[in-house]
Short mmCIF file of C-alpha atoms and ligand atoms in Angstrom, two decimals:
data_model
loop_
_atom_site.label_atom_id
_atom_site.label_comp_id
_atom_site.label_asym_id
_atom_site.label_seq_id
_atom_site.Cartn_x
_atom_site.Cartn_y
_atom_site.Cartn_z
CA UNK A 26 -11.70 8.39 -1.39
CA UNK A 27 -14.60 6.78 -3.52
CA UNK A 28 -13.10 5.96 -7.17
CA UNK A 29 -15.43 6.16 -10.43
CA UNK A 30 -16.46 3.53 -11.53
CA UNK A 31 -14.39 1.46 -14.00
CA UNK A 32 -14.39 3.00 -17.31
CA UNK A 33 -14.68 6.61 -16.11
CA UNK A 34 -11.52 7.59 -17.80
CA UNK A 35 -11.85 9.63 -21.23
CA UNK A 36 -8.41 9.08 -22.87
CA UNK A 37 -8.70 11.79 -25.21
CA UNK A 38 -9.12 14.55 -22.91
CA UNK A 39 -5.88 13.08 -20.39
CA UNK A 40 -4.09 12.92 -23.80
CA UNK A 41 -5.16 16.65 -24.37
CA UNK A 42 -3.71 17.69 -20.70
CA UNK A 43 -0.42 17.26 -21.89
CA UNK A 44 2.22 18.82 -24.15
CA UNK A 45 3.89 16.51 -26.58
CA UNK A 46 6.26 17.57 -29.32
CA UNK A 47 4.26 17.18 -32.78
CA UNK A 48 5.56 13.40 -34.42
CA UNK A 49 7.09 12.15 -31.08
CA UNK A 50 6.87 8.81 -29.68
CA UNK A 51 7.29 9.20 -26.69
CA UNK A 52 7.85 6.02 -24.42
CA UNK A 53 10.28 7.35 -21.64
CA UNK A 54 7.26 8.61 -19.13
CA UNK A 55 8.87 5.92 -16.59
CA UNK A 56 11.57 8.03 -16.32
CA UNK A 57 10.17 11.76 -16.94
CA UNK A 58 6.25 12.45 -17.70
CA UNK A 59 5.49 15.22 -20.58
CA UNK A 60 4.91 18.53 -18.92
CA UNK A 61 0.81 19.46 -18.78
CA UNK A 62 -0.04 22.02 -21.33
CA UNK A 63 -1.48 24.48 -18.90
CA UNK A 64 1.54 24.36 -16.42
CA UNK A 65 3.69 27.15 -17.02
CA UNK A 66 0.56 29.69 -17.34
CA UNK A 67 -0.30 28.40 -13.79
CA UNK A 68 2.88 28.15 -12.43
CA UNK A 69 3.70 31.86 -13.45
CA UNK A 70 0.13 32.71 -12.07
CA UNK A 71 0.94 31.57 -8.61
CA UNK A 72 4.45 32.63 -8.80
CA UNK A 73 3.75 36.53 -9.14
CA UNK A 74 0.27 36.14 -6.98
CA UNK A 75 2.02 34.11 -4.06
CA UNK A 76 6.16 34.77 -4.24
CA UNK A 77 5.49 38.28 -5.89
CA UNK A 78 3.20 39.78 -3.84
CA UNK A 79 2.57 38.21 -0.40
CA UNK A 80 6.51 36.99 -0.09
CA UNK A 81 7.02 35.99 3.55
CA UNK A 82 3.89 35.85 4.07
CA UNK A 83 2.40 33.26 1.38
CA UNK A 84 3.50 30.37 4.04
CA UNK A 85 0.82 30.94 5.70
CA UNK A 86 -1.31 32.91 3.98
CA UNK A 87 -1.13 30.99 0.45
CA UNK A 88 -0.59 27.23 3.01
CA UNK A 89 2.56 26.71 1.29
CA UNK A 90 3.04 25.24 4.88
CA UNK A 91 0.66 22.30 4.55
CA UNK A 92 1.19 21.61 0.73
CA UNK A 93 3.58 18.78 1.25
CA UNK A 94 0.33 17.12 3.21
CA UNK A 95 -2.36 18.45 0.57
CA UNK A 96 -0.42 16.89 -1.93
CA UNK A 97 0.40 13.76 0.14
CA UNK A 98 -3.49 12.99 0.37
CA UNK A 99 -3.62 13.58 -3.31
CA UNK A 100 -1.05 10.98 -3.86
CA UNK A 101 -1.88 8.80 -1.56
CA UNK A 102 -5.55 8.06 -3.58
CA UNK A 103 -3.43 6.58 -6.29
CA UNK A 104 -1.90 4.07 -3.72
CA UNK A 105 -4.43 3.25 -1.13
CA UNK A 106 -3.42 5.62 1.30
CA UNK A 107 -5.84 6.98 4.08
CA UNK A 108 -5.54 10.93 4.48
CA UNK A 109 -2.94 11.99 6.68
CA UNK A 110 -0.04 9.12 6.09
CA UNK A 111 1.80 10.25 3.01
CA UNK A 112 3.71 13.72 2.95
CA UNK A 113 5.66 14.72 0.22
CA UNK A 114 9.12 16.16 0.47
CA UNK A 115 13.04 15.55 -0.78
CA UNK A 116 14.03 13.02 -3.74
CA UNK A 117 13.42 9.72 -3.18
CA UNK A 118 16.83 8.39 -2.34
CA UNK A 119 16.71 10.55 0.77
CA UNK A 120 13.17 8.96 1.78
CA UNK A 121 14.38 5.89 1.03
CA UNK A 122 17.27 6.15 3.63
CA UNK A 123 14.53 7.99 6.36
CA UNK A 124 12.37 4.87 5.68
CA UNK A 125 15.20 2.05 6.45
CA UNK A 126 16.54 4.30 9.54
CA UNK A 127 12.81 4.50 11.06
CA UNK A 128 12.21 0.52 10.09
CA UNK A 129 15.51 -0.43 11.50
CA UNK A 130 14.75 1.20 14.39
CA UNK A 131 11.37 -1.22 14.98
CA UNK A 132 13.61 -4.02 14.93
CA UNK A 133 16.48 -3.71 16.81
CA UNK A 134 17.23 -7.18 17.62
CA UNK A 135 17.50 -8.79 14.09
CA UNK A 136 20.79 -7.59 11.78
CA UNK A 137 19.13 -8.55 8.23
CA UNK A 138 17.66 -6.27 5.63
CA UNK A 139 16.64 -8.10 2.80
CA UNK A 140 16.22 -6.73 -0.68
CA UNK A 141 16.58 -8.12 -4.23
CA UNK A 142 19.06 -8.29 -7.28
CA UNK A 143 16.28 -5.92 -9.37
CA UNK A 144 16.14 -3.17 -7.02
CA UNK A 145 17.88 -0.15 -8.14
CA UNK A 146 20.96 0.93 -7.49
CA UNK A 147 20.33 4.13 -5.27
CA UNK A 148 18.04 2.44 -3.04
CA UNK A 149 21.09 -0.37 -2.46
CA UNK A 150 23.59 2.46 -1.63
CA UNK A 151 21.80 4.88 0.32
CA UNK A 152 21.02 1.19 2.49
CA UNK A 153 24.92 0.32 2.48
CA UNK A 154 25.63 3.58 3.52
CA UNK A 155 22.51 3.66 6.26
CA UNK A 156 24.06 0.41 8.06
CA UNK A 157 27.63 1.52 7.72
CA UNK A 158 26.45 4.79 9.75
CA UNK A 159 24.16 2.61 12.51
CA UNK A 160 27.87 0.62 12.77
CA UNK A 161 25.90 -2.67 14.71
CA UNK A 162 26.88 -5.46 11.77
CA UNK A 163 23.65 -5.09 9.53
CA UNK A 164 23.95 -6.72 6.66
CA UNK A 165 22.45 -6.09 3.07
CA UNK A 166 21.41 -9.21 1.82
CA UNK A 167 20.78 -8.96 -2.19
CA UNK A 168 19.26 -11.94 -3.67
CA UNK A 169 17.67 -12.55 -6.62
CA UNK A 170 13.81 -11.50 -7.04
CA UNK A 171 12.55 -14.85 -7.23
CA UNK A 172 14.25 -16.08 -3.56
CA UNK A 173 13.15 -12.77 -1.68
CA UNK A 174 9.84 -14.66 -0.43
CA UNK A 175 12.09 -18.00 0.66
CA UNK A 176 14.77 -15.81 2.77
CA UNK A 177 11.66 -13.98 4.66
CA UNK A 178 12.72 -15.76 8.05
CA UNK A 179 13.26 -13.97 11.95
CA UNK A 180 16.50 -12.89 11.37
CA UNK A 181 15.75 -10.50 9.28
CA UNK A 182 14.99 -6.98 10.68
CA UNK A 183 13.40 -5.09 7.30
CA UNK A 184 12.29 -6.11 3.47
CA UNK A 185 13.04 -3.39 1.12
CA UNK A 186 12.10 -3.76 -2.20
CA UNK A 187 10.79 -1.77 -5.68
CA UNK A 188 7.46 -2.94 -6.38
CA UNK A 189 8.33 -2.72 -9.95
CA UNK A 190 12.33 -3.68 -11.41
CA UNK A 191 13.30 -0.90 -13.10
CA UNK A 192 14.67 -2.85 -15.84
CA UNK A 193 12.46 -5.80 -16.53
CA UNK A 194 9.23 -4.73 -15.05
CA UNK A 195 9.06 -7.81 -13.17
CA UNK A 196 6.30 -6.98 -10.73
CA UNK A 197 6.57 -8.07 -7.29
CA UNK A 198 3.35 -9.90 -5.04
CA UNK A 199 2.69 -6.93 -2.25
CA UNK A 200 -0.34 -8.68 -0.62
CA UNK A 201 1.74 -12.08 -0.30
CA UNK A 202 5.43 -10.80 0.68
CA UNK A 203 3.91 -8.13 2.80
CA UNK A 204 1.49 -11.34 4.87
CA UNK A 205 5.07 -13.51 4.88
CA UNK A 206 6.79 -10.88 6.43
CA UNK A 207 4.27 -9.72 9.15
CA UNK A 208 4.03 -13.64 10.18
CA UNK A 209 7.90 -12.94 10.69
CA UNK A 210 7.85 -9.68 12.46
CA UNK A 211 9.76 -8.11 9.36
CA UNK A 212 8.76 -4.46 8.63
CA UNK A 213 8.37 -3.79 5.02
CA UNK A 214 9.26 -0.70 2.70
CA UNK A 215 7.98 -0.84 -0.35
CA UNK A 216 9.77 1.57 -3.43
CA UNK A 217 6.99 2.83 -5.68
CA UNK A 218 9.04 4.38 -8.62
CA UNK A 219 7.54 2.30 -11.13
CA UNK A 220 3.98 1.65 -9.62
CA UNK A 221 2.55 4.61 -8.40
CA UNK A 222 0.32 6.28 -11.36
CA UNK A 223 1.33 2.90 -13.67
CA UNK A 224 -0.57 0.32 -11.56
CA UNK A 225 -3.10 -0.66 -8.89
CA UNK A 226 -0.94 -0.57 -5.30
CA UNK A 227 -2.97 -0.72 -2.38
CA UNK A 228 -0.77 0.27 0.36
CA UNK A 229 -3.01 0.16 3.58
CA UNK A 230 -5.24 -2.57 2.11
CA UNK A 231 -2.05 -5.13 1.84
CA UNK A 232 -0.34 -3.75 4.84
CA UNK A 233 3.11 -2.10 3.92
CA UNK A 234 4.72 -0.17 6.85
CA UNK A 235 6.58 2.09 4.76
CA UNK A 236 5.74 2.83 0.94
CA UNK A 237 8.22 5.86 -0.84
CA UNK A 238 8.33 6.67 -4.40
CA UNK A 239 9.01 9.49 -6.72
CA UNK A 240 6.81 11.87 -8.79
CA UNK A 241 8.66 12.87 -12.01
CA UNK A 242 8.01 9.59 -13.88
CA UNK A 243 4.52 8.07 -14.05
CA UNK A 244 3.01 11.31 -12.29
CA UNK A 245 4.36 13.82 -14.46
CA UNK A 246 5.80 16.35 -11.37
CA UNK A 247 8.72 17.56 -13.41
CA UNK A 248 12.18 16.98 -13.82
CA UNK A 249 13.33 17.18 -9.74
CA UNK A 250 9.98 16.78 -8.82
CA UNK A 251 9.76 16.24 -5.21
CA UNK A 252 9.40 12.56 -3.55
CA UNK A 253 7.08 11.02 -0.68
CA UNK A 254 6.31 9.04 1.66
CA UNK A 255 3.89 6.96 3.25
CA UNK A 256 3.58 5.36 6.86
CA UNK A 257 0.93 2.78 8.08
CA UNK A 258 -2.13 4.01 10.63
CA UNK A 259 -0.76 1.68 13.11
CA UNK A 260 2.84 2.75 13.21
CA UNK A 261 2.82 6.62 12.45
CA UNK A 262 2.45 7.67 15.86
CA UNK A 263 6.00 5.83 16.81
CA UNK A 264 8.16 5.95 14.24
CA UNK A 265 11.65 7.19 14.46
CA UNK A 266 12.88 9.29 11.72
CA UNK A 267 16.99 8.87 11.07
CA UNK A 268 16.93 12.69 9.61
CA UNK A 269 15.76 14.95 11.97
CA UNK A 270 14.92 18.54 10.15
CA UNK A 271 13.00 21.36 12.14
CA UNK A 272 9.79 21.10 10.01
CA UNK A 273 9.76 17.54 11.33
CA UNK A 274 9.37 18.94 14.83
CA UNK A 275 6.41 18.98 17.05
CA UNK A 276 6.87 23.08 17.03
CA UNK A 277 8.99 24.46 14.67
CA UNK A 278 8.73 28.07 15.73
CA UNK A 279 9.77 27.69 19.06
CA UNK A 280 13.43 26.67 17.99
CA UNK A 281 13.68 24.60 20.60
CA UNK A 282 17.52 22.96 20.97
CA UNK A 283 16.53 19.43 21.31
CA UNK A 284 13.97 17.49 18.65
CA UNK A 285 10.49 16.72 19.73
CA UNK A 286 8.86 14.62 16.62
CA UNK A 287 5.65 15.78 15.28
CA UNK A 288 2.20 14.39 15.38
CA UNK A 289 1.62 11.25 12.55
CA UNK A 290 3.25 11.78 9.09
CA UNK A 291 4.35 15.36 10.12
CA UNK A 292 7.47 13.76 11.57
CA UNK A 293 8.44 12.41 8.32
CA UNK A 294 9.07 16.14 6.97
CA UNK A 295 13.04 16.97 7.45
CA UNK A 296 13.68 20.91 6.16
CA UNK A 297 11.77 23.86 4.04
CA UNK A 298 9.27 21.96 1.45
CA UNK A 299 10.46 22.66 -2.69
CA UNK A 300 7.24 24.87 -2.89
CA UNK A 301 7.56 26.05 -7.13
CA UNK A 302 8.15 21.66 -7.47
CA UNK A 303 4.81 21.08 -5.36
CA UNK A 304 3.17 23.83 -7.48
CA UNK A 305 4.06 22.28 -10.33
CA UNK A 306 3.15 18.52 -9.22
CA UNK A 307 -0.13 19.78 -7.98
CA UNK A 308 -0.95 20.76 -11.65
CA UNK A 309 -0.16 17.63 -12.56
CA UNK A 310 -2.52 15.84 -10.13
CA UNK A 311 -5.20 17.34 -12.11
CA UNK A 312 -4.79 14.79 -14.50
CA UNK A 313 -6.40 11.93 -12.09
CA UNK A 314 -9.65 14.38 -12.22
CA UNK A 315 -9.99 12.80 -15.73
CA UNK A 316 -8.78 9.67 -15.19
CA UNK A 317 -9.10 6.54 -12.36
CA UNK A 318 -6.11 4.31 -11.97
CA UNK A 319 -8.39 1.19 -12.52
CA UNK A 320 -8.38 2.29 -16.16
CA UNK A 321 -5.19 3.65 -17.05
CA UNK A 322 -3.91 0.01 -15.57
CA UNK A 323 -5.91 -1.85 -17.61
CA UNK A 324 -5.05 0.03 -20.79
CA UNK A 325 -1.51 0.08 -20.53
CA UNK A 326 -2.16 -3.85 -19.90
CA UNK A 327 -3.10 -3.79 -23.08
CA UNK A 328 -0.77 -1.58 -24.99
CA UNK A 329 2.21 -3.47 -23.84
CA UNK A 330 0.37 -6.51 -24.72
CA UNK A 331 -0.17 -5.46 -28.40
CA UNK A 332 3.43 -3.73 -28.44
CA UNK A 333 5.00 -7.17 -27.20
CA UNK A 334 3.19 -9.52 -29.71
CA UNK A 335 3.98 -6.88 -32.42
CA UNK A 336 7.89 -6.95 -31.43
CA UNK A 337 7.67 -10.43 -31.28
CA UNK A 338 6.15 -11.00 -34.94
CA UNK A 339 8.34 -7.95 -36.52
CA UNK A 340 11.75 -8.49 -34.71
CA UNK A 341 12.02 -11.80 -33.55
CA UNK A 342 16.25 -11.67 -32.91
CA UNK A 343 15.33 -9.55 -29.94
CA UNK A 344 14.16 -11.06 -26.69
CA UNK A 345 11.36 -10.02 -23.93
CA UNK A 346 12.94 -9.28 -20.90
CA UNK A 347 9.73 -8.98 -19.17
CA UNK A 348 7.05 -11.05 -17.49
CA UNK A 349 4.55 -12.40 -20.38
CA UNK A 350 1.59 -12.04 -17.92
CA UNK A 351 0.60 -8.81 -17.20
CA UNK A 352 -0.41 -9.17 -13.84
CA UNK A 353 3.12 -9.67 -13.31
CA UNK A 354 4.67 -6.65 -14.82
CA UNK A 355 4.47 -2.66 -14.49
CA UNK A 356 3.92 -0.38 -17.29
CA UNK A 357 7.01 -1.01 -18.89
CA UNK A 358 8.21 -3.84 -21.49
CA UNK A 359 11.72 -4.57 -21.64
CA UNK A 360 14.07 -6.71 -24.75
CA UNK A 361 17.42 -7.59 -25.30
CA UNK A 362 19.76 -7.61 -27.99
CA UNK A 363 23.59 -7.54 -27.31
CA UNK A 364 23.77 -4.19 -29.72
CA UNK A 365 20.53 -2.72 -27.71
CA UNK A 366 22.73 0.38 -27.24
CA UNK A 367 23.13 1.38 -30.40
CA UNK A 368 19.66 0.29 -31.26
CA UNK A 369 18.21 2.44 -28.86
CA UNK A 370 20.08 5.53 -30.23
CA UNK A 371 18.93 5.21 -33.24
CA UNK A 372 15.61 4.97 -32.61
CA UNK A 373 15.37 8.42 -30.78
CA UNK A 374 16.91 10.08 -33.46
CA UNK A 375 13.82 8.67 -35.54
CA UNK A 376 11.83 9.73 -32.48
CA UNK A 377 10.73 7.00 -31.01
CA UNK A 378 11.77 7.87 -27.68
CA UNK A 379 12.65 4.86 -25.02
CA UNK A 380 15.68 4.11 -23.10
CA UNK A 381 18.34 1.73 -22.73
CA UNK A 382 19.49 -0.04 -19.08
CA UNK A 383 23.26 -1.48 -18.54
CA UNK A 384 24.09 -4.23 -19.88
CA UNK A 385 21.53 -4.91 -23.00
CA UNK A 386 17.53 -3.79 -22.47
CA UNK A 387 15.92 -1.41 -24.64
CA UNK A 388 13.21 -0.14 -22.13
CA UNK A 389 9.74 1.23 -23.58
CA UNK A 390 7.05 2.97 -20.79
CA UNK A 391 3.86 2.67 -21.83
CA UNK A 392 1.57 5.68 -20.07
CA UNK A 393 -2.02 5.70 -21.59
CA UNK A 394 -2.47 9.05 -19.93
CA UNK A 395 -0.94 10.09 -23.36
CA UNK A 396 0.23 6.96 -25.45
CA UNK A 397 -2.31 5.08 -27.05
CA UNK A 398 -2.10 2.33 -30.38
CA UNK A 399 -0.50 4.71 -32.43
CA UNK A 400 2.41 4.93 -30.18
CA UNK A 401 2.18 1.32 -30.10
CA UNK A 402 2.49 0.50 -33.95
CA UNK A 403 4.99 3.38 -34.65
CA UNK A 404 7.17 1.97 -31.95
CA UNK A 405 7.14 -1.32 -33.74
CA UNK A 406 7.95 -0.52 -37.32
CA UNK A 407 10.54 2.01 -36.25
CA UNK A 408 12.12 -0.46 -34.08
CA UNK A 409 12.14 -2.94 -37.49
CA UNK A 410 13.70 -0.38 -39.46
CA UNK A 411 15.94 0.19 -36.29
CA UNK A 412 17.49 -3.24 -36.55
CA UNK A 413 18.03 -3.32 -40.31
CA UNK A 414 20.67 -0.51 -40.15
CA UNK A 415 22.61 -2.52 -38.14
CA UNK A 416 23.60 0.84 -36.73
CA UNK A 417 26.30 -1.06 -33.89
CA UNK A 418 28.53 -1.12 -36.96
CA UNK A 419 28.83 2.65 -37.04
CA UNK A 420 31.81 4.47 -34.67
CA UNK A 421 29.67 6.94 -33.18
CA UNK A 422 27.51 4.20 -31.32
CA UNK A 423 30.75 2.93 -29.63
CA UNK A 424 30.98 4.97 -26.85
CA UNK A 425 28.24 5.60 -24.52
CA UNK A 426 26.12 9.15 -24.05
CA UNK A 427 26.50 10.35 -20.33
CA UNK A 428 22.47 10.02 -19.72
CA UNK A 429 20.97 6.75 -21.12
C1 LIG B 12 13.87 6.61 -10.31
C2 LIG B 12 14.20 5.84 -9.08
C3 LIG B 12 14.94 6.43 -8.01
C4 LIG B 12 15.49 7.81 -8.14
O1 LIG B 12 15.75 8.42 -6.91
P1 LIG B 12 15.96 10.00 -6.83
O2 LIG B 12 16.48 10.25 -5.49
O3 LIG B 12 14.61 10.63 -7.09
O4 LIG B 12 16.92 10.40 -7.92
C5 LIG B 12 15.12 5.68 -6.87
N1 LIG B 12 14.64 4.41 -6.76
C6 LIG B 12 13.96 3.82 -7.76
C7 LIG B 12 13.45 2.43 -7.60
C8 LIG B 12 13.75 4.50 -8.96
O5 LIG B 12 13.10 3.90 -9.96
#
């Protein structure tokens, strides 16, 4: 699809779209969005319309059948994405695993899937777990971020990496790992968690095979929102899913006994789509009517710019965890302090709200959707006063909460 030109975005109506709780800062939308103000009137709307009255027969009559592919197209404008390659469906671990089984399967000669040291956690275990299942040797190799380009050699069989670490925001080079490991004959998977709705990802243009991501943080789908995920032009036609469901079937209704995949990105579907989730992250969507990614990247460039030079003149015993350039970072700015913890705690009960990642980063998410200078400079002084009551030296900071 054509994108507005740059500059298109008016940030006071996207901030309007969304609900936030009067004197909140709120700098967690990298891990769950606010929810858009006219949601729950909509979501009740089509609840009683579609569930209430047509029941059965809203699958076909209200599409809930092709919503996980409407809403795949929608998403897939935000990533460079033709129409027809990204369907939306399960959380993201599970497309994570489908992903690796189908990539595996392009490779079978080669035992090496290659990720990196920032990747996060579920997307290393759902792979351990993959290659114990296949039970042919595989082996994960985890290196650090800065060696994954200098281990892209012919023995390995897949690169799987997050666009965007978690923690740092380090950002990876798509359009140069993704060349390296096509010269290679290594199929790549790229995790956009932390990209997609943050940053400018062009899937097709810098030729990922396989692209997945969630839709609770950075798109605002809700907590449990569902995932997706994306296959190249080239590829889609071939590809093996590892998780069979009937919706991923050529023809469902004919229950045959034996799967037949379906056409393109239909074969990436596994069981009954979470339709009240896809409701609710259509609504969502809306937002990008407003708003072109071009602009909300370059803003939240410079919010975390201002927000890091602030920290760093305010509070300078904590230290930037993430890449000064940023080109090389996501929407997220990242510092240490050994009591970040307790730090952290404190400021959300002063409601700043950010979060804090094992062992010592205080995490902040910049999403200029809805966070904008204010944010910025509240952040900052709060974080000051933060420090100063050196609130590590108090017992109930000792242990940690169960959700950080
Ligand atoms: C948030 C996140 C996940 C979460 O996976 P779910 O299955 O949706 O819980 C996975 N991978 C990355 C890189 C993430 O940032």
């Amino acid at each position: 699809m054509k994108q507005p030109a740059a500059g298109f975005t008016n940030f006071e109506l996207t901030r309007e779209f969304f609900h936030l709780p009067p004197g909140l800062t709120y700098l967690d939308g990298n891990s769950l969005g606010p929810l858009p103000r006219k949601l729950p009137a909509s979501i009740n709307r089509v609840l009683a319309e579609q569930w209430g009255e047509l029941l059965i027969g809203a699958w076909e009559q209200a599409e809930w059948m092709v919503q996980p592919f409407r809403t795949g197209d929608r998403i897939g404008d935000l990533i460079g994405a033709p129409p027809g390659t990204v369907v939306v469906g399960d959380t993201l671990s599970v497309k994570v695993y489908q992903a690796l089984g189908a990539a595996l399967a392009m490779n079978p000669g080669r035992r090496i899937v290659l990720t990196d040291s920032g990747n996060f956690p579920s997307d290393l275990y759902m792979a351990e777990a993959l290659l114990k299942t296949v039970g042919e040797g595989h082996q994960l190799k985890v290196v650090p971020p800065t060696e994954v380009c200098a281990q892209l050699n012919e023995d390995v069989a897949v690169l799987m990496l997050t666009e965007v670490d978690y923690r740092t925001g380090r950002r990876h080079e798509m359009t140069t790992l993704n060349k390296i490991a096509r010269e290679c004959g290594v199929i790549t998977i790229w995790d956009l968690a932390h990209s997609v709705g943050a940053i400018e990802v062009d899937v097709s243009g810098s030729n990922a095979d396989f692209a997945v991501g969630c839709t609770y943080k950075y798109l605002n789908g809700g907590p449990g929102a569902p995932a997706f995920i994306y296959v190249s032009k080239a590829i889609i036609d071939s590809v093996e899913s590892p998780l069979t469901g009937w919706l991923g079937h050529s023809a469902p209704f004919k229950f045959s006994p034996s799967y037949d995949p379906g056409p393109g990105i239909a074969r990436m579907r596994i069981g009954t789509p979470p339709v009240v989730g896809l409701f609710a992250l259509d609504v969502a969507l809306d937002v990008w009517e407003l708003a072109t990614i071009g602009d909300v990247a370059q803003r939240a460039a410079e919010l975390t710019q201002s927000f890091i030079a602030g920290v760093e003149r305010t509070c300078p015993e904590i230290e930037l965890a993430s890449p000064r350039d940023p080109a090389s970072r996501g929407s997220h700015v990242s510092f240490r302090h050994p009591e970040g913890y307790a730090i952290m705690r404190t400021l959300i009960a002063n409601r700043v709200i950010g979060d804090f990642r094992e062992p010592d980063i205080m995490r902040f998410g910049f999403a200029p959707l809805y966070n904008g200078d204010g944010c910025v400079s509240t952040a900052i002084q709060e974080l000051r006063k933060a420090i100063d009551l050196k609130p590590w030296e108090s017992e109930c900071f000792k242990v940690r909460a169960a959700v950080t």
